[in-house]
Amino acid sequence: MLFETLDTFGHEQVVFCHNKDAGLKAIIAIHNTVLGPALGGTRMWPYESEEDALKDVLRLSRGMTYKNAVAGLNIGGGKAVIIGDPAKDKSEALFRAFGQFVDSLGGRYITAEDVGIDVNDMEFVYRETQFVTGVHQIHGGSGDPSPFTAYGALQGLMATLNKKFGDEDVGKYSYAVQGLGHVGMEYVKLLKERGAKIFVTDIHKDRVEKAVADFGAEAVAPDAIYDVDADVYSPCALGGTVNEQTLPRFKFKVICGAANNQLSTDAIGDEVVRRGILYAPDYAVNAGGVMNVALELDGYNRERAMRMMRTIYHNLTRIYEIADRDSIPTYKAADRLAEERIAAIGKLKLPMGRGQTRFQGRIRS
Ligand code: NAD
């Protein structure tokens, strides 16, 4: 059953990590390393069963292959999960034991933070392995990726406006922004700087008040965001908010935001097209975060990171070209772009390491 699943998803390697003394139960999944070493975060979650954990890591690692490929990075896809409650089960020993497993893969898998893990946990992982990104800035880490993600999302937005309306004048259009966290608030700031009309919502009242006071946004109740008469819906909170219940309420012409997994199902993605709404594929729009950590691999530089965010504009434009070329929805076109790139680079049969990211490990400080 396990090998059948791996066959369906196309994984290269799955590593089960166990250390009884440290209380570690983790799974590392390397999905694809054609473009380069597999990069993807480690998630800590109290999974109800080991099967749930396995399913999650297989799904997430495959997603990273697509995300990294569309982002144009010389990086493959991987992910890790630690089974445990982040509120109760964290310890130095646990993260160091995990770091030893990451190290044993010799750089085929490079880890980073994900849900349930913070930079302090990564410090322990870093004591055991150099194959880690998202460490403290004192070690050459890149710090909080959110401003980059927001700026990258703005580039994706411009390409999407251009496709839909024939111009990329952000200030000409109106926006409904859901979620004013690390990414959402910065995104609202960027919209405001360009003179846009902005509606905002969040379940935290103080964040809404800040967006109103600082950026002249108009506040909307959390559930009312779907009814706003705006040109663009920008989900920057949860996944699955474009679904059977919300979509019929949309007057939006464009969906473009930073949240992950915005479409509840593929069928909803098809319905979005039927309604004449242009959907900017989430993982292409929000790639700024992974681009930023990927830059740590050959020496982080903030200016280079900002320049790299601008490539998101071209990635989105390419996705829209593929959607037109093959008459497919944009969410499928993003996957196709990734698959075509992996297939083309795979055929080059580059000698190991050439043309790929060569991460020899972080220089220890
Ligand atoms: P965050 O936790 O800082 O912010 C999320 C915000 O959404 C919070 O303010 C929260 O109160 C609000 N929220 C939650 N439920 C809501 C609801 N029902 N209605 C309205 N608001 C609600 O997270 P973030 O780092 O800003 O990330 C936002 C999204 O972008 C997530 O989906 C994340 O996976 C994705 N993303 C983030 C990055 C990054 O660099 N931070 C990179 C890629 C993708």
Tab-separated table of C-alpha atoms and ligand atoms in Angstrom, residues 67 144-146 149 178-184 201-204 207 222 236-239 258-260 286 289, ligand 1:
chain	number	residue	atom	x	y	z
A	67	LYS	CA	5.988	25.582	-6.078
A	144	ASP	CA	10.872	37.108	8.377
A	145	PRO	CA	9.843	36.335	4.775
A	146	SER	CA	6.456	38.075	5.006
A	149	THR	CA	5.849	37.458	0.170
A	178	GLN	CA	-9.034	38.962	3.998
A	179	GLY	CA	-6.460	38.613	6.791
A	180	LEU	CA	-4.222	41.363	8.146
A	181	GLY	CA	-1.398	39.273	9.551
A	182	HIS	CA	2.260	39.309	8.596
A	183	VAL	CA	1.599	39.271	4.860
A	184	GLY	CA	-1.853	40.879	4.638
A	201	THR	CA	-11.326	42.167	7.366
A	202	ASP	CA	-9.737	40.116	10.136
A	203	ILE	CA	-10.973	38.224	13.167
A	204	HIS	CA	-8.634	40.408	15.264
A	207	ARG	CA	-5.592	44.664	13.155
A	222	PRO	CA	-15.296	38.666	8.488
A	236	CYS	CA	-4.333	36.438	2.939
A	237	ALA	CA	-5.603	34.313	5.833
A	238	LEU	CA	-6.890	30.783	5.461
A	239	GLY	CA	-7.086	28.178	2.740
A	258	ALA	CA	-1.067	35.144	-0.606
A	259	ALA	CA	-3.015	32.420	1.242
A	260	ASN	CA	-2.190	28.791	0.494
A	286	ASN	CA	3.010	33.546	-2.722
A	289	GLY	CA	8.714	33.289	1.010
B	1	NAD	P1	-0.628	35.315	9.913
B	1	NAD	O1	-1.034	34.236	10.861
B	1	NAD	O2	0.365	36.327	10.335
B	1	NAD	O3	-1.931	36.112	9.440
B	1	NAD	C1	-3.162	35.538	9.162
B	1	NAD	C2	-4.238	36.540	9.528
B	1	NAD	O4	-5.508	36.041	9.115
B	1	NAD	C3	-4.337	36.816	11.027
B	1	NAD	O5	-4.345	38.210	11.270
B	1	NAD	C4	-5.669	36.158	11.406
B	1	NAD	O6	-6.303	36.807	12.497
B	1	NAD	C5	-6.451	36.317	10.139
B	1	NAD	N1	-7.588	35.400	10.011
B	1	NAD	C6	-7.676	34.113	10.414
B	1	NAD	N2	-8.908	33.631	10.137
B	1	NAD	C7	-9.598	34.633	9.550
B	1	NAD	C8	-10.912	34.753	9.041
B	1	NAD	N3	-11.786	33.737	9.083
B	1	NAD	N4	-11.309	35.938	8.507
B	1	NAD	C9	-10.447	36.979	8.478
B	1	NAD	N5	-9.183	36.927	8.947
B	1	NAD	C10	-8.767	35.765	9.476
B	1	NAD	O7	-0.164	34.551	8.592
B	1	NAD	P2	0.711	35.142	7.388
B	1	NAD	O8	2.122	34.764	7.596
B	1	NAD	O9	0.340	36.551	7.145
B	1	NAD	O10	0.199	34.221	6.175
B	1	NAD	C11	-1.073	34.451	5.580
B	1	NAD	C12	-1.334	33.391	4.529
B	1	NAD	O11	-0.318	33.422	3.539
B	1	NAD	C13	-1.340	31.945	5.050
B	1	NAD	O12	-2.269	31.202	4.289
B	1	NAD	C14	0.061	31.472	4.740
B	1	NAD	O13	0.117	30.065	4.607
B	1	NAD	C15	0.327	32.156	3.425
B	1	NAD	N6	1.758	32.347	3.135
B	1	NAD	C16	2.531	33.117	3.958
B	1	NAD	C17	3.870	33.306	3.658
B	1	NAD	C18	4.740	34.177	4.521
B	1	NAD	O14	5.814	34.595	4.071
B	1	NAD	N7	4.338	34.518	5.740
B	1	NAD	C19	4.435	32.711	2.515
B	1	NAD	C20	3.623	31.930	1.691
B	1	NAD	C21	2.283	31.766	2.020
